Coordinates of C-alpha atoms in Angstrom, one line a residue:
M63 CA -31.2 -143.5 -53.2
D64 CA -30.0 -145.9 -55.7
Y65 CA -26.7 -144.5 -56.6
N66 CA -25.5 -146.5 -58.7
A67 CA -28.5 -146.3 -60.8
K68 CA -27.8 -142.3 -61.0
L69 CA -24.5 -143.4 -62.3
D70 CA -25.5 -145.7 -65.0
A71 CA -28.3 -142.8 -66.4
A72 CA -25.0 -140.2 -66.3
L73 CA -22.9 -142.2 -68.4
Q74 CA -25.7 -143.5 -70.8
S75 CA -26.9 -139.7 -71.7
L76 CA -23.5 -139.8 -72.8
H77 CA -23.6 -142.6 -74.8
D78 CA -26.9 -141.8 -76.4
E79 CA -25.5 -138.3 -77.5
G80 CA -22.5 -139.8 -79.2
R81 CA -20.0 -138.1 -76.6
Y82 CA -18.7 -141.1 -74.1
R83 CA -14.8 -140.9 -74.7
T84 CA -13.2 -143.6 -74.5
F85 CA -9.6 -144.1 -73.9
I86 CA -7.5 -146.1 -75.8
D87 CA -3.7 -147.2 -74.3
I88 CA -1.1 -145.8 -76.1
E89 CA 2.9 -146.5 -75.9
R90 CA 5.3 -144.0 -76.6
E91 CA 8.5 -145.1 -78.2
K92 CA 11.6 -143.0 -77.5
G93 CA 13.0 -141.0 -80.1
N94 CA 10.3 -141.9 -83.1
F95 CA 7.3 -139.8 -82.0
P96 CA 5.0 -138.8 -83.5
H97 CA 4.9 -143.1 -84.2
A98 CA 3.6 -145.2 -81.1
V99 CA 2.2 -148.8 -80.3
W100 CA -1.9 -149.4 -79.8
R101 CA -2.3 -152.0 -77.4
K102 CA -6.1 -153.0 -78.0
P103 CA -8.2 -154.5 -75.8
D104 CA -7.5 -157.9 -76.8
G105 CA -3.9 -158.2 -76.2
S106 CA -2.4 -157.1 -79.9
K107 CA -0.4 -154.7 -80.6
Q108 CA -0.7 -152.2 -83.6
P109 CA 1.8 -149.5 -84.8
V110 CA -0.4 -146.2 -85.0
T111 CA 1.0 -141.9 -85.8
V112 CA -0.4 -140.0 -83.2
W113 CA -1.7 -136.8 -84.7
C114 CA -3.4 -135.6 -81.8
G115 CA -0.4 -134.4 -79.2
N116 CA -0.1 -131.7 -77.8
D117 CA 3.7 -131.8 -77.9
Y118 CA 3.8 -129.8 -80.9
L119 CA 7.4 -129.6 -81.3
G120 CA 8.6 -133.1 -80.0
M121 CA 9.8 -131.4 -77.1
G122 CA 9.3 -135.1 -75.2
Q123 CA 11.9 -137.1 -76.8
M124 CA 15.0 -134.5 -77.2
D125 CA 18.1 -135.4 -75.4
P126 CA 18.7 -132.4 -73.9
V127 CA 15.3 -132.5 -71.8
L128 CA 16.0 -136.1 -71.2
S129 CA 19.3 -136.3 -70.0
A130 CA 18.3 -132.9 -67.5
M131 CA 15.7 -135.7 -66.2
H132 CA 18.2 -138.3 -65.7
E133 CA 20.2 -136.5 -63.8
A134 CA 18.0 -135.1 -62.0
L135 CA 16.7 -138.3 -61.0
D136 CA 19.7 -139.7 -60.1
A137 CA 20.8 -136.9 -57.8
T138 CA 17.3 -136.3 -55.8
G139 CA 15.3 -139.9 -56.1
A140 CA 11.6 -139.1 -57.3
G141 CA 9.4 -137.0 -55.9
S142 CA 10.2 -133.5 -54.3
G143 CA 8.5 -134.6 -50.6
G144 CA 6.5 -132.3 -50.2
T145 CA 4.8 -129.1 -51.2
R146 CA 6.8 -125.9 -52.1
N147 CA 6.5 -124.6 -47.9
I148 CA 7.3 -127.5 -46.6
S149 CA 10.2 -129.0 -47.8
G150 CA 9.4 -129.3 -52.5
T151 CA 11.6 -126.4 -53.5
T152 CA 14.4 -127.9 -54.6
V153 CA 16.9 -125.8 -56.7
Y154 CA 15.6 -127.9 -59.7
H155 CA 12.1 -125.9 -59.2
K156 CA 13.9 -122.2 -58.8
R157 CA 15.8 -122.8 -62.0
L158 CA 13.0 -123.4 -63.6
E159 CA 11.1 -120.3 -62.4
A160 CA 14.0 -118.4 -63.6
E161 CA 14.0 -119.7 -66.8
L162 CA 10.3 -118.8 -67.1
A163 CA 10.6 -115.1 -65.8
D164 CA 13.5 -114.6 -67.8
L165 CA 11.6 -115.6 -71.4
H166 CA 8.5 -113.9 -70.0
R167 CA 10.7 -110.7 -68.9
K168 CA 9.4 -110.4 -66.1
E169 CA 10.7 -110.4 -62.3
D170 CA 9.5 -113.6 -61.5
A171 CA 7.6 -116.7 -62.1
L172 CA 5.3 -119.4 -60.2
I173 CA 5.3 -123.1 -61.2
F174 CA 2.4 -125.4 -60.3
T175 CA 1.6 -128.8 -60.9
S176 CA -0.1 -127.8 -64.1
A177 CA -1.5 -124.9 -66.3
Y178 CA -5.3 -125.4 -65.1
I179 CA -5.0 -125.3 -61.7
A180 CA -2.0 -122.0 -62.0
N181 CA -4.9 -120.3 -64.0
D182 CA -7.3 -121.8 -60.9
A183 CA -5.3 -121.0 -58.6
T184 CA -4.3 -117.6 -59.3
L185 CA -8.0 -116.1 -60.5
S186 CA -9.4 -117.7 -57.9
T187 CA -7.6 -115.6 -55.7
L188 CA -6.8 -112.8 -57.1
P189 CA -10.1 -111.2 -55.5
K190 CA -9.0 -111.5 -52.3
L191 CA -5.7 -109.6 -53.4
F192 CA -7.9 -106.6 -54.9
P193 CA -11.3 -106.6 -52.9
G194 CA -14.0 -105.3 -55.1
L195 CA -11.9 -107.0 -58.4
I196 CA -13.9 -106.6 -61.3
I197 CA -13.0 -109.5 -64.2
Y198 CA -13.9 -109.3 -67.8
S199 CA -13.0 -113.0 -68.9
D200 CA -13.5 -113.9 -73.0
A201 CA -16.3 -116.1 -73.4
L202 CA -14.0 -118.4 -74.9
N203 CA -11.9 -118.9 -72.3
H204 CA -11.0 -122.1 -71.0
A205 CA -12.2 -123.9 -68.6
S206 CA -9.5 -123.8 -66.2
M207 CA -9.8 -119.8 -66.6
I208 CA -13.6 -119.9 -66.1
E209 CA -13.5 -122.2 -63.0
G210 CA -11.1 -119.8 -61.5
V211 CA -13.3 -116.9 -61.9
R212 CA -16.7 -118.6 -61.1
R213 CA -15.1 -119.5 -57.6
N214 CA -13.5 -116.4 -56.9
G215 CA -16.3 -115.0 -55.4
G216 CA -16.0 -111.9 -57.1
A217 CA -17.4 -109.2 -59.8
K218 CA -17.3 -111.1 -63.5
R219 CA -18.3 -109.9 -66.8
I220 CA -18.4 -112.2 -69.6
F221 CA -17.7 -110.4 -73.2
R222 CA -18.4 -111.9 -76.3
H223 CA -15.4 -113.3 -77.6
N224 CA -13.1 -111.5 -79.3
D225 CA -15.2 -108.4 -79.4
V226 CA -13.3 -105.0 -78.2
E227 CA -16.6 -103.1 -78.5
H228 CA -18.0 -105.3 -75.7
L229 CA -16.0 -105.4 -73.7
R230 CA -15.6 -101.5 -73.8
E231 CA -19.3 -101.3 -73.2
L232 CA -19.3 -103.9 -70.0
L233 CA -15.8 -101.7 -68.5
E234 CA -17.8 -98.3 -69.1
A235 CA -21.1 -99.6 -67.2
D236 CA -19.0 -100.3 -64.1
D237 CA -17.6 -98.1 -61.6
P238 CA -14.7 -96.3 -62.7
D239 CA -13.0 -96.5 -59.5
A240 CA -13.4 -100.2 -59.0
P241 CA -10.1 -102.9 -59.3
K242 CA -10.2 -104.4 -62.7
L243 CA -8.6 -107.2 -64.8
I244 CA -9.2 -108.6 -68.1
A245 CA -8.6 -112.0 -68.8
F246 CA -8.2 -113.9 -72.5
E247 CA -6.1 -115.9 -74.3
S248 CA -3.1 -115.7 -77.0
I249 CA -4.4 -118.4 -79.2
Y250 CA -7.9 -120.2 -78.6
S251 CA -7.3 -123.9 -79.2
M252 CA -10.3 -124.9 -80.7
D253 CA -10.7 -123.2 -83.9
G254 CA -6.8 -121.7 -83.6
D255 CA -7.8 -117.9 -83.6
F256 CA -5.4 -115.6 -81.9
G257 CA -6.8 -112.6 -79.3
P258 CA -6.7 -108.8 -79.7
I259 CA -3.6 -108.4 -77.6
E260 CA -2.9 -105.1 -78.6
A261 CA -6.8 -104.0 -78.3
I262 CA -7.2 -105.2 -74.8
C263 CA -4.1 -103.8 -73.4
D264 CA -5.3 -100.7 -75.1
L265 CA -8.4 -100.6 -73.3
A266 CA -6.6 -102.0 -70.1
D267 CA -4.3 -98.8 -70.0
E268 CA -7.7 -96.4 -70.6
F269 CA -9.3 -98.1 -67.5
G270 CA -6.8 -99.0 -65.2
A271 CA -7.2 -102.8 -65.4
L272 CA -5.3 -105.4 -65.1
T273 CA -4.9 -107.9 -67.6
Y274 CA -4.4 -111.9 -67.3
I275 CA -3.6 -113.8 -70.9
D276 CA -3.3 -117.4 -70.9
E277 CA -0.2 -118.1 -73.7
V278 CA -0.6 -121.8 -73.1
H279 CA -0.8 -122.8 -76.6
A280 CA 2.1 -120.3 -77.7
V281 CA 4.4 -120.6 -75.7
G282 CA 7.4 -122.4 -77.5
M283 CA 5.5 -122.0 -80.7
Y284 CA 5.4 -117.8 -80.8
G285 CA 7.9 -115.2 -81.6
P286 CA 11.9 -115.0 -81.3
R287 CA 12.5 -116.9 -78.4
G288 CA 8.9 -118.9 -78.2
A289 CA 7.8 -116.2 -75.2
G290 CA 4.3 -116.6 -76.8
V291 CA 2.4 -114.0 -79.5
A292 CA 2.7 -111.3 -77.2
E293 CA 6.5 -111.5 -77.9
R294 CA 6.2 -112.6 -81.6
D295 CA 4.0 -108.8 -81.4
G296 CA 6.4 -106.8 -79.2
L297 CA 3.4 -106.5 -76.7
M298 CA 4.7 -108.5 -73.6
G299 CA 6.0 -106.0 -71.3
R300 CA 2.2 -104.6 -71.7
L301 CA 0.3 -107.7 -70.0
D302 CA 0.3 -108.2 -65.9
I303 CA 0.1 -111.6 -65.6
I304 CA 0.9 -114.4 -68.1
N305 CA -0.2 -117.9 -67.5
G306 CA 1.6 -120.8 -69.7
T307 CA 2.6 -124.2 -69.7
L308 CA 5.2 -127.0 -69.7
A309 CA 3.3 -130.1 -70.9
K310 CA 2.1 -128.6 -74.9
A311 CA 5.5 -126.8 -77.0
Y312 CA 8.1 -127.7 -74.0
G313 CA 6.5 -131.4 -74.2
V314 CA 7.3 -132.0 -70.2
M315 CA 4.4 -131.4 -67.4
G316 CA 3.5 -128.3 -65.6
G317 CA 2.2 -124.4 -65.5
Y318 CA 3.1 -121.3 -64.5
I319 CA 2.8 -117.8 -64.5
A320 CA 5.0 -115.0 -64.7
A321 CA 4.7 -111.1 -63.2
S322 CA 6.0 -108.8 -61.0
A323 CA 8.4 -110.2 -57.9
K324 CA 5.2 -109.0 -56.0
M325 CA 2.4 -110.6 -58.3
C326 CA 4.4 -113.7 -57.4
D327 CA 5.1 -113.4 -53.9
A328 CA 1.3 -112.4 -53.0
I329 CA -0.4 -115.6 -55.5
R330 CA 2.2 -117.8 -53.6
S331 CA 1.4 -116.7 -50.2
Y332 CA -2.2 -116.4 -50.5
A333 CA -3.0 -119.1 -53.6
P334 CA -4.6 -122.9 -51.7
G335 CA -4.1 -124.4 -55.4
F336 CA -0.2 -123.9 -54.8
I337 CA 0.1 -123.7 -50.6
F338 CA -1.2 -127.3 -50.2
T339 CA -0.2 -129.1 -53.5
T340 CA 2.6 -131.0 -53.8
S341 CA 5.3 -129.6 -56.1
L342 CA 6.7 -131.4 -58.9
P343 CA 9.3 -133.8 -59.1
P344 CA 12.4 -132.3 -59.5
A345 CA 13.2 -134.7 -62.3
V346 CA 10.4 -132.8 -64.3
A347 CA 11.6 -129.3 -63.1
A348 CA 14.7 -130.1 -64.3
G349 CA 13.0 -131.4 -68.0
A350 CA 10.9 -128.2 -68.2
A351 CA 14.4 -125.9 -67.8
A352 CA 16.0 -128.0 -70.2
S353 CA 12.9 -127.5 -72.9
V354 CA 12.5 -124.2 -72.1
K355 CA 16.5 -123.0 -72.4
H356 CA 16.7 -124.8 -76.0
L357 CA 13.8 -123.4 -77.5
K358 CA 15.0 -119.5 -76.2
S359 CA 16.9 -120.1 -79.9
D360 CA 15.5 -122.9 -81.6
Q361 CA 13.8 -121.0 -84.3
A362 CA 14.3 -123.9 -87.2
R363 CA 12.0 -125.8 -84.5
R364 CA 9.5 -123.2 -84.6
D365 CA 9.7 -122.4 -88.4
S366 CA 9.4 -126.0 -89.5
Q367 CA 6.3 -127.0 -87.1
Q368 CA 4.6 -123.8 -89.0
T369 CA 5.8 -124.8 -92.2
Q370 CA 3.9 -128.5 -91.5
A371 CA 0.9 -126.7 -90.2
K372 CA 0.9 -124.7 -93.6
I373 CA 1.4 -127.4 -96.3
L374 CA -1.6 -129.3 -93.8
K375 CA -3.8 -126.7 -94.4
T376 CA -3.5 -126.8 -97.9
R377 CA -3.6 -129.6 -98.7
L378 CA -6.9 -129.9 -97.0
K379 CA -8.1 -127.2 -98.3
G380 CA -7.4 -128.4 -101.6
L381 CA -9.5 -131.6 -101.1
G382 CA -12.6 -129.0 -100.0
L383 CA -12.6 -130.7 -96.5
P384 CA -14.4 -128.2 -93.8
I385 CA -10.8 -126.5 -92.0
I386 CA -10.6 -123.1 -90.2
D387 CA -7.5 -121.7 -90.7
H388 CA -6.6 -118.5 -88.7
G389 CA -3.0 -118.8 -89.6
S390 CA -2.0 -121.2 -86.4
H391 CA -0.6 -123.7 -85.6
I392 CA -3.7 -125.8 -85.4
V393 CA -5.8 -127.3 -87.6
P394 CA -9.5 -128.3 -86.9
V395 CA -11.6 -130.5 -89.3
I396 CA -15.2 -129.5 -88.3
V397 CA -17.9 -133.0 -88.7
G398 CA -20.7 -131.4 -87.1
D399 CA -22.0 -134.0 -85.1
P400 CA -20.7 -136.4 -82.8
V401 CA -21.4 -140.0 -83.7
H402 CA -19.7 -139.4 -87.0
C403 CA -16.8 -137.4 -85.1
K404 CA -16.0 -140.7 -83.0
A405 CA -16.9 -142.2 -86.1
L406 CA -14.3 -141.0 -88.5
S407 CA -11.9 -141.1 -85.3
D408 CA -12.0 -144.7 -85.0
M409 CA -12.2 -145.9 -88.9
L410 CA -9.0 -143.4 -88.8
L411 CA -7.2 -145.7 -86.0
E412 CA -8.3 -149.1 -87.1
Q413 CA -8.3 -148.7 -91.0
F414 CA -5.0 -146.1 -91.3
G415 CA -3.5 -146.5 -88.0
I416 CA -4.0 -142.7 -87.3
Y417 CA -5.2 -141.4 -84.2
V418 CA -6.7 -138.3 -83.7
Q419 CA -9.4 -137.9 -81.0
P420 CA -13.1 -136.5 -81.6
I421 CA -13.6 -133.3 -79.7
N422 CA -17.1 -132.9 -78.3
F423 CA -19.6 -130.9 -76.4
P424 CA -18.5 -128.9 -73.9
T425 CA -15.2 -128.7 -75.3
V426 CA -16.7 -126.8 -78.0
P427 CA -20.2 -126.0 -79.3
R428 CA -22.9 -128.8 -80.5
G429 CA -22.8 -129.0 -83.8
T430 CA -19.5 -128.2 -84.0
E431 CA -17.8 -131.2 -83.2
R432 CA -14.2 -132.0 -85.0
L433 CA -11.3 -133.7 -85.1
R434 CA -8.2 -131.5 -84.3
F435 CA -4.9 -132.6 -85.7
T436 CA -1.6 -131.1 -84.4
P437 CA 1.7 -131.2 -86.9
S438 CA 5.0 -131.3 -85.6
P439 CA 8.1 -131.2 -87.4
V440 CA 8.9 -134.5 -86.6
H441 CA 5.6 -135.3 -88.9
G442 CA 7.4 -136.6 -92.5
P443 CA 6.0 -136.2 -96.0
D444 CA 5.1 -140.1 -95.7
E445 CA 2.7 -139.4 -92.6
M446 CA 1.5 -136.1 -94.1
D447 CA 0.5 -138.1 -97.5
K448 CA -1.3 -140.8 -95.0
L449 CA -3.2 -139.2 -93.2
V450 CA -4.4 -137.1 -95.9
Q451 CA -5.3 -139.7 -98.9
A452 CA -7.1 -141.0 -95.5
L453 CA -9.0 -138.4 -95.1
D454 CA -10.0 -138.1 -98.3
N455 CA -11.2 -141.7 -99.0
L456 CA -13.5 -141.6 -95.5
W457 CA -14.7 -138.3 -96.2
S458 CA -15.9 -140.1 -99.4
Q459 CA -17.5 -143.3 -97.9
C460 CA -19.0 -141.9 -95.4
E461 CA -20.6 -138.9 -97.7
L462 CA -19.9 -136.0 -96.2
N463 CA -20.2 -131.8 -96.4
R464 CA -16.6 -130.7 -98.2
A465 CA -17.9 -127.3 -98.5
E466 CA -14.9 -125.3 -97.4
L467 CA -15.3 -123.4 -93.8
S468 CA -14.1 -119.3 -93.5
A469 CA -12.0 -118.5 -90.4

């Protein structure tokens, strides 16, 4: 077996389809987000503006977060020293879980090294706790949810994206006495559309199902205290398990679930992804707790971010660019071809100092390749003008479609 030839073939297929992903070296500048420095392969440097980051609110640069991390680092050192079960539970981890439980008005919370692991570990463990469990999963759920459902060994049903009637049909077709769980998201990050939370909760009540919601792209961003879309809509109490991240709006790292004390205790006790993983460094936990606490009262930052997103979408629509607008903070501009998408990304970077990564298959379906912009409160008018002018210029230069897409 020529293993290298197999690797060459696998990588070449990505190049042939225009889907090969290239990472560029970015140096973030403390206190200067969204500005950064691109360190080119030849060793030279170029200033860039980051337009595709998930630090939606710029919290990774905020003094309360950095101060908390410095304090914990000086007090404890670098790492946690072990798994949560073996010396890796500190006061910083417990404070963070308490902040998150309070945020979501749940009895308890459980932190993981990422929201991916939180989804995968929890969803793959639930059938151990509820034998015969059937999981009903939205077709466009995140890869971490898909993987968790796939690996759990239990029954699964996939309902068409946001199609409540199809979900009802699937629920009606199964044994009414079987344990059930509906897994879905509050905001789907590639199109920026919202999940029908209330309608799904109504079905869950009707059919005796648990509810599992991924609020990764909503926590910190929506609701009067930043607990997500469910909080904004007054539905948080109807959800059994809430998954969130500390790496996007909160600007740090890690993921979590918030649920009843018994649910968190059971996942803590049975999930290999929790049991066998070294816990977050105390400094990271401290920074995340400070960020969560701060955003519980910083509505102005959330409002500013929403305003920025609306301005950008309005201006791009005015140019006839094919954007998708579902009213969320995410701004996808459809290119529809992987080669063109990568070329546009390269030209924006090299000619205009604008950094946005192409989004291609398998992250999005073929033919819907896109550039995904995430404006923040600290993207000023000058940065916005430069982005809009650059896109207008390149859309004309490349003779791309300007027909607007409907939401």
